[in-house]
Tab-separated table of C-alpha atoms and ligand atoms in Angstrom:
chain	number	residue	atom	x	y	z
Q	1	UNK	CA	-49.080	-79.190	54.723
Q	2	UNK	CA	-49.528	-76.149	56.940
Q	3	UNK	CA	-48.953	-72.481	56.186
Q	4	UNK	CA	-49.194	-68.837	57.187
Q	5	UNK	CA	-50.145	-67.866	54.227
Q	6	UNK	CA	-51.712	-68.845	50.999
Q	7	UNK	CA	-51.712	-67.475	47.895
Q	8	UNK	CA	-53.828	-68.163	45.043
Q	9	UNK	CA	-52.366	-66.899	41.399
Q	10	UNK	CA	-48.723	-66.036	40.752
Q	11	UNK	CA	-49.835	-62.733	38.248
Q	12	UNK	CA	-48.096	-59.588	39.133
Q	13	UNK	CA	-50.387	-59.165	42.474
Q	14	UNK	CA	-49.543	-62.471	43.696
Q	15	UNK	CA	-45.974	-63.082	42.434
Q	16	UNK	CA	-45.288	-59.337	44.605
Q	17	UNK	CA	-46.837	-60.272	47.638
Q	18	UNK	CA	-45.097	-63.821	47.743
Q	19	UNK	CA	-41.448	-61.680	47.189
Q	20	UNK	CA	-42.503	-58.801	49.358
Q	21	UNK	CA	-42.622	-61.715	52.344
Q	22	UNK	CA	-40.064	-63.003	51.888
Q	23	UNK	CA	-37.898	-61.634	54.715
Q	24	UNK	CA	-41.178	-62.281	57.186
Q	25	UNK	CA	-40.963	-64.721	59.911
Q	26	UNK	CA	-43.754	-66.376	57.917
Q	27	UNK	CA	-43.899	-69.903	55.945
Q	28	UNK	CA	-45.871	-68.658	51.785
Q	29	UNK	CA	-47.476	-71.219	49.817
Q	30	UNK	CA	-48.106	-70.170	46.504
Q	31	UNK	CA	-50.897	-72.088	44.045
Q	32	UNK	CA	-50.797	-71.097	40.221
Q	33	UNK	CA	-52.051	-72.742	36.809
Q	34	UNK	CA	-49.216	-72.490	34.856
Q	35	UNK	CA	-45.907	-70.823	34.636
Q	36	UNK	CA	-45.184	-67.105	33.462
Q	37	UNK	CA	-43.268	-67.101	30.679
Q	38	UNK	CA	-41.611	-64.282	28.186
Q	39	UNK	CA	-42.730	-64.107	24.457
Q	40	UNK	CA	-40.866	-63.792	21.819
Q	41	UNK	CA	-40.062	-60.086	20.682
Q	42	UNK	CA	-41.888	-57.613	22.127
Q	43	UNK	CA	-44.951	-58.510	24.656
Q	44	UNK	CA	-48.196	-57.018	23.920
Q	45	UNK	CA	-49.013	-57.074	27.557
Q	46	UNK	CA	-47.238	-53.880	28.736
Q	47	UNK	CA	-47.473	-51.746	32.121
Q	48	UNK	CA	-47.340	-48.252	32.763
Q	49	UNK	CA	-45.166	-48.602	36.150
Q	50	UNK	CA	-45.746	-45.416	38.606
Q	51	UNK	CA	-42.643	-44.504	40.435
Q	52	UNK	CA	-44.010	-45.528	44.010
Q	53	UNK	CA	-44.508	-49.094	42.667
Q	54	UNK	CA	-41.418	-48.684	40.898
Q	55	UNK	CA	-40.169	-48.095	44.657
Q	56	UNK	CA	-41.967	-51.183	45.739
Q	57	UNK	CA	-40.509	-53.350	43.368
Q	58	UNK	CA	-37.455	-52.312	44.179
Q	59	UNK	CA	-37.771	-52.630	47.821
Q	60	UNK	CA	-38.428	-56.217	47.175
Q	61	UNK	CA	-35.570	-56.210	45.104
Q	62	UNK	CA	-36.830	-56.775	41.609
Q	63	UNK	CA	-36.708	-53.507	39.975
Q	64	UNK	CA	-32.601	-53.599	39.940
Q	65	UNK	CA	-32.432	-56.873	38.216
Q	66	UNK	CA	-35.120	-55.741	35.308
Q	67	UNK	CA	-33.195	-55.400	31.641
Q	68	UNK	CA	-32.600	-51.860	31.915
Q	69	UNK	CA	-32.415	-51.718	27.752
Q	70	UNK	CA	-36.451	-52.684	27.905
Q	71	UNK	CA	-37.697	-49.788	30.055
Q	72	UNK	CA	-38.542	-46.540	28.927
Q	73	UNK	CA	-39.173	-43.489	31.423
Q	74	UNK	CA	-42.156	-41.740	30.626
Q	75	UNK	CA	-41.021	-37.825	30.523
Q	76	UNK	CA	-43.819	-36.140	29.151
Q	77	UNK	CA	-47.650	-36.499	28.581
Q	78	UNK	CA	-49.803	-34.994	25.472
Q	79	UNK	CA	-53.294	-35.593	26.525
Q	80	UNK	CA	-55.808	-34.326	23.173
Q	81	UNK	CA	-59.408	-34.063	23.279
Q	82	UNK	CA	-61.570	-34.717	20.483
Q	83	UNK	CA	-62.742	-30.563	19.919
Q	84	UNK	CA	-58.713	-28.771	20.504
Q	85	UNK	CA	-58.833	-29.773	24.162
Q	86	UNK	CA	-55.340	-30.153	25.295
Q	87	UNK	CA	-53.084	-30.994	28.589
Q	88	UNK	CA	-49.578	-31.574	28.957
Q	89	UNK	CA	-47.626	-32.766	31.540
Q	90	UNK	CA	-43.777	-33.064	32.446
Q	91	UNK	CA	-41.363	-34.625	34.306
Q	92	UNK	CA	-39.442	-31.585	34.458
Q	93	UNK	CA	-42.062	-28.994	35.314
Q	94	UNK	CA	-43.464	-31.328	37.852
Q	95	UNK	CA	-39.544	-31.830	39.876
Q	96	UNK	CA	-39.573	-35.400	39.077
Q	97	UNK	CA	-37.013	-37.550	36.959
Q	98	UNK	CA	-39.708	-39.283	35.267
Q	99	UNK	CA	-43.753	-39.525	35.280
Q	100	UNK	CA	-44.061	-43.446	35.032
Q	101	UNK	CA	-41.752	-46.463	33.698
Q	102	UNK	CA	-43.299	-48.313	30.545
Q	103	UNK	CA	-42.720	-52.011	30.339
Q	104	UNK	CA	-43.256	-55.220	29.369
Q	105	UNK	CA	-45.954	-57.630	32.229
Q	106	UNK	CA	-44.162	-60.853	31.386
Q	107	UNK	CA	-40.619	-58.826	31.931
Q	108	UNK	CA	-41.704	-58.056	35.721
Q	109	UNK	CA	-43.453	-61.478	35.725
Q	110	UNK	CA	-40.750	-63.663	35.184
Q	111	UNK	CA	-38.626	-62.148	37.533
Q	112	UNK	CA	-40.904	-62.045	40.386
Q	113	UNK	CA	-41.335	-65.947	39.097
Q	114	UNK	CA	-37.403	-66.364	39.237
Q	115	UNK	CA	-37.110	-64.725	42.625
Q	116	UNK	CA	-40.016	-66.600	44.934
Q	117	UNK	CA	-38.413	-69.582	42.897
Q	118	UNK	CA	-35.155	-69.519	45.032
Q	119	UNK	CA	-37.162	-67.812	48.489
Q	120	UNK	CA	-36.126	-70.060	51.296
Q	121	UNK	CA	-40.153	-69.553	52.957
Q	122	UNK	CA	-42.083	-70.243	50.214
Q	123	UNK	CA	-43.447	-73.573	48.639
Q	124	UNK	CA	-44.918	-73.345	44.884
Q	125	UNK	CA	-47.340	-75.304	43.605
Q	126	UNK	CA	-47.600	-75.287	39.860
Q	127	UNK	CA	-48.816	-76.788	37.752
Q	128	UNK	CA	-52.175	-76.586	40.198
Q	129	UNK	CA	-55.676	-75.878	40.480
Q	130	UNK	CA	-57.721	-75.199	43.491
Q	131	UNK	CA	-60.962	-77.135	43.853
Q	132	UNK	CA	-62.645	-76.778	47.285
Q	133	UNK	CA	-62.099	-74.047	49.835
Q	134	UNK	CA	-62.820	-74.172	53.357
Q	135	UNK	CA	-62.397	-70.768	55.591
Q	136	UNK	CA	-62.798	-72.880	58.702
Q	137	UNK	CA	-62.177	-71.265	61.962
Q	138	UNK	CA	-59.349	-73.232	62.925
Q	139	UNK	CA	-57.879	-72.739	59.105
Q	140	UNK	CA	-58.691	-71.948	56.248
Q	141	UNK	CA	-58.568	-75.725	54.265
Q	142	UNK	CA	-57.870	-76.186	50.115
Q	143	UNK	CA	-58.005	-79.123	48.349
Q	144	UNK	CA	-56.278	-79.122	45.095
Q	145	UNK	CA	-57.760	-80.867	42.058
Q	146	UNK	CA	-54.694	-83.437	42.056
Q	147	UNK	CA	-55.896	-84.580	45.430
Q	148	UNK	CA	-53.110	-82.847	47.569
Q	149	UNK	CA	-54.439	-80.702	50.662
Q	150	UNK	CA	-53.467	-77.389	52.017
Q	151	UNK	CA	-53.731	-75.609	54.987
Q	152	UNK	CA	-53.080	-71.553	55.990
Q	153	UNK	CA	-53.933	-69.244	58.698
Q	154	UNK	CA	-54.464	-67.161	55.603
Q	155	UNK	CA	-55.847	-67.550	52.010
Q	156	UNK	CA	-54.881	-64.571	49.840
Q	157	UNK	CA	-56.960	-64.763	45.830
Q	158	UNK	CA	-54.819	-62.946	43.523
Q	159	UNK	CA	-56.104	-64.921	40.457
Q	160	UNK	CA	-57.409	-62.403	38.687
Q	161	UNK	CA	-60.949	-60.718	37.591
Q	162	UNK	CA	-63.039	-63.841	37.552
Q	163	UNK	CA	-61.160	-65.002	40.554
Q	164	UNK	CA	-61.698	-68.643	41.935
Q	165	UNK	CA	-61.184	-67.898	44.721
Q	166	UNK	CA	-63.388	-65.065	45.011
Q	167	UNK	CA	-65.978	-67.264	44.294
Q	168	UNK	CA	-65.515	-69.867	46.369
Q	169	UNK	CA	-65.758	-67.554	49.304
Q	170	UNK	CA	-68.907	-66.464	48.587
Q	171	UNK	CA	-68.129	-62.485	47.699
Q	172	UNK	CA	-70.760	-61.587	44.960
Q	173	UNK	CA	-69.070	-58.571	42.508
Q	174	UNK	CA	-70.645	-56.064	40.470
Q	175	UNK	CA	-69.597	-55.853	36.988
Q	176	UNK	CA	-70.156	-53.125	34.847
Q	177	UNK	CA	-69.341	-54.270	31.083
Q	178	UNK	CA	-68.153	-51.120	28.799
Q	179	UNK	CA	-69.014	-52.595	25.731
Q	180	UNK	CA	-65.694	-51.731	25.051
Q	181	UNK	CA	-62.847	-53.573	24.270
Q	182	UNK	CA	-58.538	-52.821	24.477
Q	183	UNK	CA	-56.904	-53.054	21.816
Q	184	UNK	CA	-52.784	-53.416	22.111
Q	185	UNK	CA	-49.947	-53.637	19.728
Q	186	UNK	CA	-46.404	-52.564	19.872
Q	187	UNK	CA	-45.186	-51.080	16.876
Q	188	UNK	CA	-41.771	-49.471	15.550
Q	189	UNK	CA	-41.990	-45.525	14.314
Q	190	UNK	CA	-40.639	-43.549	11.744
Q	191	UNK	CA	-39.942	-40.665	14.607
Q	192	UNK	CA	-38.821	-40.230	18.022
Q	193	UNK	CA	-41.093	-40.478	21.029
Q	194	UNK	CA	-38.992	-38.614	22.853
Q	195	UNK	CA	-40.463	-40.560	25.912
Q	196	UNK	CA	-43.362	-38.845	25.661
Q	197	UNK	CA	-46.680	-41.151	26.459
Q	198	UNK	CA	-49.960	-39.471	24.156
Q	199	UNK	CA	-53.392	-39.919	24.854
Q	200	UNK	CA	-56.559	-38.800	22.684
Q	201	UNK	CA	-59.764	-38.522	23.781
Q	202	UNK	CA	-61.987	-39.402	20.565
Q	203	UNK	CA	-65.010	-40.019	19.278
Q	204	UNK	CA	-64.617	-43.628	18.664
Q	205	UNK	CA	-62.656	-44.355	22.267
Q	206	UNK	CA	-59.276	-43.494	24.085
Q	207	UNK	CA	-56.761	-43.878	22.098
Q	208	UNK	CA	-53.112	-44.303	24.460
Q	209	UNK	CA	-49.342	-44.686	22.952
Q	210	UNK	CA	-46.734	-45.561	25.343
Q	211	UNK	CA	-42.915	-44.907	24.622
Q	212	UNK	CA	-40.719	-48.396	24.624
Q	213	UNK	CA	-37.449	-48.247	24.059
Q	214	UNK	CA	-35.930	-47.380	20.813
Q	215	UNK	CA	-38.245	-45.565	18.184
Q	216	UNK	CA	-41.226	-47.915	19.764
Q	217	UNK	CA	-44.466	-47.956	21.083
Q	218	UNK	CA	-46.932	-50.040	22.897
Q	219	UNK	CA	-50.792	-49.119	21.685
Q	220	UNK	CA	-54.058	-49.323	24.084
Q	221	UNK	CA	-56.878	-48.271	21.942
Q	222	UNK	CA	-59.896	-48.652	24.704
Q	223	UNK	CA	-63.114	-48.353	21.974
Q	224	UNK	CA	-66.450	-50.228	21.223
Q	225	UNK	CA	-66.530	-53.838	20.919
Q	226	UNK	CA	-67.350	-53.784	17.090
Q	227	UNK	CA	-64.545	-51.129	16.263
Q	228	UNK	CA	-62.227	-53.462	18.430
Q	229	UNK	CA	-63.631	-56.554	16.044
Q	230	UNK	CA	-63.037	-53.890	13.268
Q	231	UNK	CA	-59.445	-53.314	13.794
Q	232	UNK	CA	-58.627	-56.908	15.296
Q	233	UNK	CA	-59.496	-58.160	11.767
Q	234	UNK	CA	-57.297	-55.258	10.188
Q	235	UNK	CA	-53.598	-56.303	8.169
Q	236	UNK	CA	-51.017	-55.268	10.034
Q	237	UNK	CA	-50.406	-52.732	6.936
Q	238	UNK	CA	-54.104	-51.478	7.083
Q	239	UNK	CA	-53.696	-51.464	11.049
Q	240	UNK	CA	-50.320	-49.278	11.139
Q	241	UNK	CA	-52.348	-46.588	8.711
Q	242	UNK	CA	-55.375	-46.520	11.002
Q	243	UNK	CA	-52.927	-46.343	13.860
Q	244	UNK	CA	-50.777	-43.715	12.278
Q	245	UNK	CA	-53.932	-41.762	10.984
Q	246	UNK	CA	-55.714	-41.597	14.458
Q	247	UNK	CA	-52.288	-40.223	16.411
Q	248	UNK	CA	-52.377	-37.544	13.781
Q	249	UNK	CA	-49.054	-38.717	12.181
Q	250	UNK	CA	-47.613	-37.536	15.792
Q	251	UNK	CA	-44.922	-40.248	15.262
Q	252	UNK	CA	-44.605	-40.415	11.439
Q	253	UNK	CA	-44.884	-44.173	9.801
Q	254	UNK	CA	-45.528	-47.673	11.653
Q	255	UNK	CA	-45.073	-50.824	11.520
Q	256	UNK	CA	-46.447	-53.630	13.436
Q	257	UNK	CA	-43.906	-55.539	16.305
Q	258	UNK	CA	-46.786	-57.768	17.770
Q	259	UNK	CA	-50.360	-59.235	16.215
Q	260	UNK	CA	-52.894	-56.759	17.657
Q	261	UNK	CA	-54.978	-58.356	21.019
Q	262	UNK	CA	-58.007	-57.647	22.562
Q	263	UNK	CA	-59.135	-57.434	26.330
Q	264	UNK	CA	-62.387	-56.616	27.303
Q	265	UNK	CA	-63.353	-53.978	29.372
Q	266	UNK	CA	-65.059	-54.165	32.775
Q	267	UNK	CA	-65.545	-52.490	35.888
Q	268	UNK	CA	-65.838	-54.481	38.714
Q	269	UNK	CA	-66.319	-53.884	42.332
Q	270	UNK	CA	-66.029	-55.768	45.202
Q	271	UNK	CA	-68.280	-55.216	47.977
Q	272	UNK	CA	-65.379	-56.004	50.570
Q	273	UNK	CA	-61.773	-57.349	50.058
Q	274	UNK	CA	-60.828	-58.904	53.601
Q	275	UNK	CA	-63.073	-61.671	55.617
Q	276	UNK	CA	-62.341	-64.314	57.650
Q	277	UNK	CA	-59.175	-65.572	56.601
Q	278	UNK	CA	-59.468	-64.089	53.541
Q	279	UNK	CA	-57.953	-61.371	51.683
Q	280	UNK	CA	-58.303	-60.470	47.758
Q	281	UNK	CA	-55.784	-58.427	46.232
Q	282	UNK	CA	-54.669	-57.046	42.544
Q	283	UNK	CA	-57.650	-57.565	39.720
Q	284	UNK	CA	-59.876	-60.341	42.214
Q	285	UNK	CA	-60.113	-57.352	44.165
Q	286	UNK	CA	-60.484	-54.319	41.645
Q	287	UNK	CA	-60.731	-54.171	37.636
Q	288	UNK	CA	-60.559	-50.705	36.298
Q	289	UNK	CA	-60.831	-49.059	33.098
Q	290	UNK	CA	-57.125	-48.465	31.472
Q	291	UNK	CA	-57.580	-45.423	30.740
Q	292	UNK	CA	-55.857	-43.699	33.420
Q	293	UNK	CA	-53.180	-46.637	33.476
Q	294	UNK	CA	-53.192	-47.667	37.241
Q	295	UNK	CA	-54.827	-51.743	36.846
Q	296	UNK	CA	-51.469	-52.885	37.756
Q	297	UNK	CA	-50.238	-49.757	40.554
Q	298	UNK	CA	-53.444	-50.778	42.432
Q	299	UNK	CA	-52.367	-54.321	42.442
Q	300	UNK	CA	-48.668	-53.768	43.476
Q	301	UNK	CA	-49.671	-50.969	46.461
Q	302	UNK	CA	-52.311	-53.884	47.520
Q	303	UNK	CA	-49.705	-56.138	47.983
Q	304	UNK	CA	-47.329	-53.503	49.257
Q	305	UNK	CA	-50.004	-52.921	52.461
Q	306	UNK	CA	-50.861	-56.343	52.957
Q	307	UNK	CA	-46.913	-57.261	53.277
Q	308	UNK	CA	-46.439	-54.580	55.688
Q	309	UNK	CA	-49.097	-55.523	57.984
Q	310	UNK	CA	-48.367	-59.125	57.303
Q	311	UNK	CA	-44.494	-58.228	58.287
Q	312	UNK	CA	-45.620	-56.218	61.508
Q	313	UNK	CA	-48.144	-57.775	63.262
Q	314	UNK	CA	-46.971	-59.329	66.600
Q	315	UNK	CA	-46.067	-63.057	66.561
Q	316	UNK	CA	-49.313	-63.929	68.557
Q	317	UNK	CA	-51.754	-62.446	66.438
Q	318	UNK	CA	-53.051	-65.181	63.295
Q	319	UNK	CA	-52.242	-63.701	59.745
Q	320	UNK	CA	-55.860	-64.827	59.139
Q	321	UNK	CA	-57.541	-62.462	61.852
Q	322	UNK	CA	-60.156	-60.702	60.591
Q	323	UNK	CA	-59.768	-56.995	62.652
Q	324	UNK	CA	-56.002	-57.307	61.016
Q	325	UNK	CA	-57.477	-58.356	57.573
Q	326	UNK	CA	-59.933	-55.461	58.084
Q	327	UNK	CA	-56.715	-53.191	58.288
Q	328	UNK	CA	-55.305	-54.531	55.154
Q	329	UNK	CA	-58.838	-53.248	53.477
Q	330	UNK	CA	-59.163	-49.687	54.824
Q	331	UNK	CA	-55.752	-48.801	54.192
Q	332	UNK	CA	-56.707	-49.328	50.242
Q	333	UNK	CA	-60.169	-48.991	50.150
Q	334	UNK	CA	-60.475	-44.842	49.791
Q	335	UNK	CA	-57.699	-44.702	46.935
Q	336	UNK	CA	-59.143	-48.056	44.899
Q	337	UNK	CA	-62.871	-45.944	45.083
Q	338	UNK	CA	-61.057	-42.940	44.033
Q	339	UNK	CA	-59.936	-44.282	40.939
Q	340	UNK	CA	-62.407	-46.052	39.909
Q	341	UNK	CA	-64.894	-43.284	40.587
Q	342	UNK	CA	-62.534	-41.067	38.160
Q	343	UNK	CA	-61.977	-43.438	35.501
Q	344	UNK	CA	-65.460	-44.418	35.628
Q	345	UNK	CA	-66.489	-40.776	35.356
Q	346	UNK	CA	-64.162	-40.078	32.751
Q	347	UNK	CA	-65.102	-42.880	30.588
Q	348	UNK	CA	-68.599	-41.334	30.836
Q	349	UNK	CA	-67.818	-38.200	29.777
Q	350	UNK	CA	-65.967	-38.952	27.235
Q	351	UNK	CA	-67.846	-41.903	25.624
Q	352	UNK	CA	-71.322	-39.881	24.680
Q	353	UNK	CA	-70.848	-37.228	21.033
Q	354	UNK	CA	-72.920	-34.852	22.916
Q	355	UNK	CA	-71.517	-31.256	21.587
Q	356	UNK	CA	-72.090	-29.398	24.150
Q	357	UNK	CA	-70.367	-32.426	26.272
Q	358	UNK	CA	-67.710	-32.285	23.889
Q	359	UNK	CA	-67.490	-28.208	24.302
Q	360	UNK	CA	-67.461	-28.423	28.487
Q	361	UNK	CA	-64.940	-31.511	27.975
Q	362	UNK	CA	-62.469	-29.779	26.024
Q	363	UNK	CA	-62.576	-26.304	27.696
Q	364	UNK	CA	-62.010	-28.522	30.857
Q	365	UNK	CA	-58.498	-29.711	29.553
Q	366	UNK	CA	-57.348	-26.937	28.477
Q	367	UNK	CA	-58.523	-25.054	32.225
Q	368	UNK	CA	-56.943	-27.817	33.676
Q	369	UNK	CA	-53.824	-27.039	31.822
Q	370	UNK	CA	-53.940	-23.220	32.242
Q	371	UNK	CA	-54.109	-23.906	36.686
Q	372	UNK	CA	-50.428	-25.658	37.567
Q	373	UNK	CA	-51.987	-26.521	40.776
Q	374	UNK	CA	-54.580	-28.260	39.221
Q	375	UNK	CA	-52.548	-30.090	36.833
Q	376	UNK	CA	-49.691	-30.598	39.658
Q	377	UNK	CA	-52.383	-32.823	41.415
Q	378	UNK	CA	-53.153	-34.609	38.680
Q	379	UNK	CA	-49.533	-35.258	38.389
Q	380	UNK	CA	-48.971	-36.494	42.110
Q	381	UNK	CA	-51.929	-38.494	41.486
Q	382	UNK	CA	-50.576	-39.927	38.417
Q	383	UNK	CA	-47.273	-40.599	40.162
Q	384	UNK	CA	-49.118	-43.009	42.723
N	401	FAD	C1	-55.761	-60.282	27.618
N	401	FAD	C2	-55.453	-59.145	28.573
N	401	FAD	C3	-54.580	-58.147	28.158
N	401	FAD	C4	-54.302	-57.082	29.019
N	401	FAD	N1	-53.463	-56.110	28.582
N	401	FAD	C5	-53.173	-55.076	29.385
N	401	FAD	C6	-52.283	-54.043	28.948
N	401	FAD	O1	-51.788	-54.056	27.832
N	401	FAD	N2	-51.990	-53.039	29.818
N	401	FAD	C7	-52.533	-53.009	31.085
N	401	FAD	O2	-52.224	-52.091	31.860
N	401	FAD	N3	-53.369	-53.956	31.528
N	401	FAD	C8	-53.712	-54.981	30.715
N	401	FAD	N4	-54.569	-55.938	31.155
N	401	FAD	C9	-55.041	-55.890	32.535
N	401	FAD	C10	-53.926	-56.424	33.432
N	401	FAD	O3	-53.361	-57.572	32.817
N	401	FAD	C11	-54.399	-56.761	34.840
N	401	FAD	O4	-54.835	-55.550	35.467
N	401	FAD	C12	-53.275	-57.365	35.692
N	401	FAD	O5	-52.707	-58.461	35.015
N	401	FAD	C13	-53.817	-57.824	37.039
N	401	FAD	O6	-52.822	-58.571	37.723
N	401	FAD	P1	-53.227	-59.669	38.769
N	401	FAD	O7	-51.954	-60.271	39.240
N	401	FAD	O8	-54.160	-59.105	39.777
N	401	FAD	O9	-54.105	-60.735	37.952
N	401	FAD	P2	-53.728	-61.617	36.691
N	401	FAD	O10	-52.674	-61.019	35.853
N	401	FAD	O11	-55.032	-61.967	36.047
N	401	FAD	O12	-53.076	-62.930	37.347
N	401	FAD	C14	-53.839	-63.949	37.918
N	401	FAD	C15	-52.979	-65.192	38.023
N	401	FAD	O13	-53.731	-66.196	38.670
N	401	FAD	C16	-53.665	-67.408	37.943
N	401	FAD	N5	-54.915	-68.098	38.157
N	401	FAD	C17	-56.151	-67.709	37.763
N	401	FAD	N6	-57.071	-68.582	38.196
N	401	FAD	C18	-56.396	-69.515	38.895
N	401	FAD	C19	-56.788	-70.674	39.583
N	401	FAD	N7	-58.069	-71.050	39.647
N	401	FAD	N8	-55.829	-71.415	40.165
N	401	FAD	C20	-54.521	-71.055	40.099
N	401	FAD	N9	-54.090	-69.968	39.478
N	401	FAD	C21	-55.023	-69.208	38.879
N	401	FAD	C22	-53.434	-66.995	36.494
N	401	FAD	O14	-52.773	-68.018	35.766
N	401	FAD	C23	-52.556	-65.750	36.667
N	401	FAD	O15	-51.194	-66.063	36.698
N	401	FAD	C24	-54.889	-57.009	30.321
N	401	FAD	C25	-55.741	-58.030	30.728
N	401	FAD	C26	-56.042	-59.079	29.876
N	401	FAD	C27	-56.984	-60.164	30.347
């Protein structure tokens, strides 16, 4: 079996790209382990959506057909630091009609899954596993581990962090572990959010609440492995007072919707993300730290290039041609380094209980907030 292209993992990276294609003059093969599918209740996976990839996903058609009763518009940011720092940001001072969307992965997931499903150019193949890959120069070759072979002018790994195929290519990644761990939950509050998304800066990590719908939230408490272990091992009584306690109260009682999870926390960097019939895209290529929210945008606006280029490029030219690969990888390199330099940074100055740190830190928010242009381009930034 012969394709354009290939794609390796059916995540939110992959699943995008296959959809985003699907209109191309292109034949997508799609290779995943298992599945997506939606837990019951409330997931503890959930996204901060910007509004451009809230664009892109609706360019592709998916955003429309989302349940509209489980996605909350993000209106207003409280950013606190850990010595009276503080920033706020609006929807309404900033001229938009919303700062982000906040919803469920497996929501988006299973409707990108639904969608390439029924898509007249692409072939799925799951349950599989890769097992050998060949970037020939004829094609790149896989062999799956239930003996079926696969061939594509293009191989695209969007399986993740510890990508396979990543690996199998030969790309060597730097990570750099935090020693940290996130910690989500979704739990139901005594108060109204108001769609407003807090964030404090403390002493024992970053501590994020996201507005679901209803009086909900979804948690991300980015901290130290053994506080992680800590509150992992927590009842969900103890867990909604610790909770409750380190959001000052900000939205009354809680109680617990989903077990508490943990994710550990890495940076990882890729020393290129296109090669010879190769590209990587979403998490294979990139893994930031949450704390500024954009793991997933990254992934989306990868795919989002790589479509276009995909889309555009004359008949003649081979989807798996390195100087058009190279393309794909320029076009996101500057804004992936961006981030992760500022999270990165961030994280840094944040993590250490210096005081004076903790003075400069602080004084820094609240500048920040004093100087609308300052804070305006942290909003554009934050709007993707
Ligand atoms: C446990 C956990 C919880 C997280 N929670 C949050 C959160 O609450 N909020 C947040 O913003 N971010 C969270 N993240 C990070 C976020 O999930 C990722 O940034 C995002 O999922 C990346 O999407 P992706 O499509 O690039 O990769 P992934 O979501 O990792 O998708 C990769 C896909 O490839 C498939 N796959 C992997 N290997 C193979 C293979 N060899 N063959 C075939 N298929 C393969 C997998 O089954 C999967 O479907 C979490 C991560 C983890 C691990």
């Amino acid at each position: 079996m012969r394709f354009d292209v290939l794609i390796i993992g059916g995540g939110l990276a992959g699943l995008s790209l296959a959809v985003a294609l699907r209109s191309a003059r292109l034949s997508v093969a799609l290779v995943e382990n298992r599945p997506p599918r939606r837990p019951e209740g409330w997931d503890a996976r959930v996204y901060a959506v910007s509004p451009a990839c809230a664009n892109f996903l609706s360019e592709i058609g998916i955003w429309d057909r989302l349940d509209g009763s489980r996605i909350e518009p993000v209106q207003t940011m409280a950013v606190r630091g850990d010595a009276g720092g503080q920033l706020n940001f609006s929807a309404y001072d900033s001229g938009v009609s919303e700062l982000a969307w906040i919803l469920e992965g497996s929501l988006m997931q299973t409707e990108l899954w639904e969608t390439a499903t029924r898509q007249a150019n692409l072939t799925l193949f799951c349950p599989a596993r890769p097992q050998r890959l060949d970037l020939g120069q004829e094609a790149a070759v896989l062999d799956l581990e239930d003996g079926r072979r696969i061939e594509a002018a293009l191989v695209v790994g969007a399986d993740g962090a510890d990508s396979w195929v990543r690996n199998a290519a030969g790309i060597d990644v730097n990570f750099k572990h935090y020693g940290q761990m996130g910690v989500v939950a979704n739990f139901a509050c005594a108060r109204p959010h108001r769609g407003t998304a807090f964030q404090w800066f403390r002493e024992d990590g970053i501590l994020a609440w996201l507005p679901l719908p209803g009086n909900r939230m979804s948690m991300v408490w980015s901290t130290p492995d053994e506080h992680a272990r800590e509150l992992l091992g927590l009842s969900a009584e103890a867990l909604c007072q610790r909770v409750a306690a380190a959001g000052g109260e900000a939205l009354g009682e809680l109680s617990l919707l989903t077990p508490a999870a943990g994710f550990p926390l890495r940076l990882m960097r890729a020393p290129h993300s296109a090669a010879h019939r190769l590209a990587l895209i979403g998490d294979a290529a990139h893994a930031i730290h949450p704390l500024s929210g954009h793991g997933i945008n990254l992934g989306f606006l990868d795919a989002r290039a790589l479509a276009e280029l995909l889309a555009g490029k004359p008949n003649f030219v081979d989807a798996g041609d390195l100087a058009l690969l190279r393309r794909y990888q320029r076009a996101r390199r500057e804004e992936v380094v961006a981030l992760q330099t500022v999270t990165d940074g961030l994280q840094r100055l944040f993590a250490p209980t210096h005081p004076l740190l903790a003075a400069v830190r602080n004084a820094g928010m609240n500048l920040t907030g004093r100087l609308p242009i300052l804070r305006d381009a942290l909003v554009r930034y934050a709007l993707g």
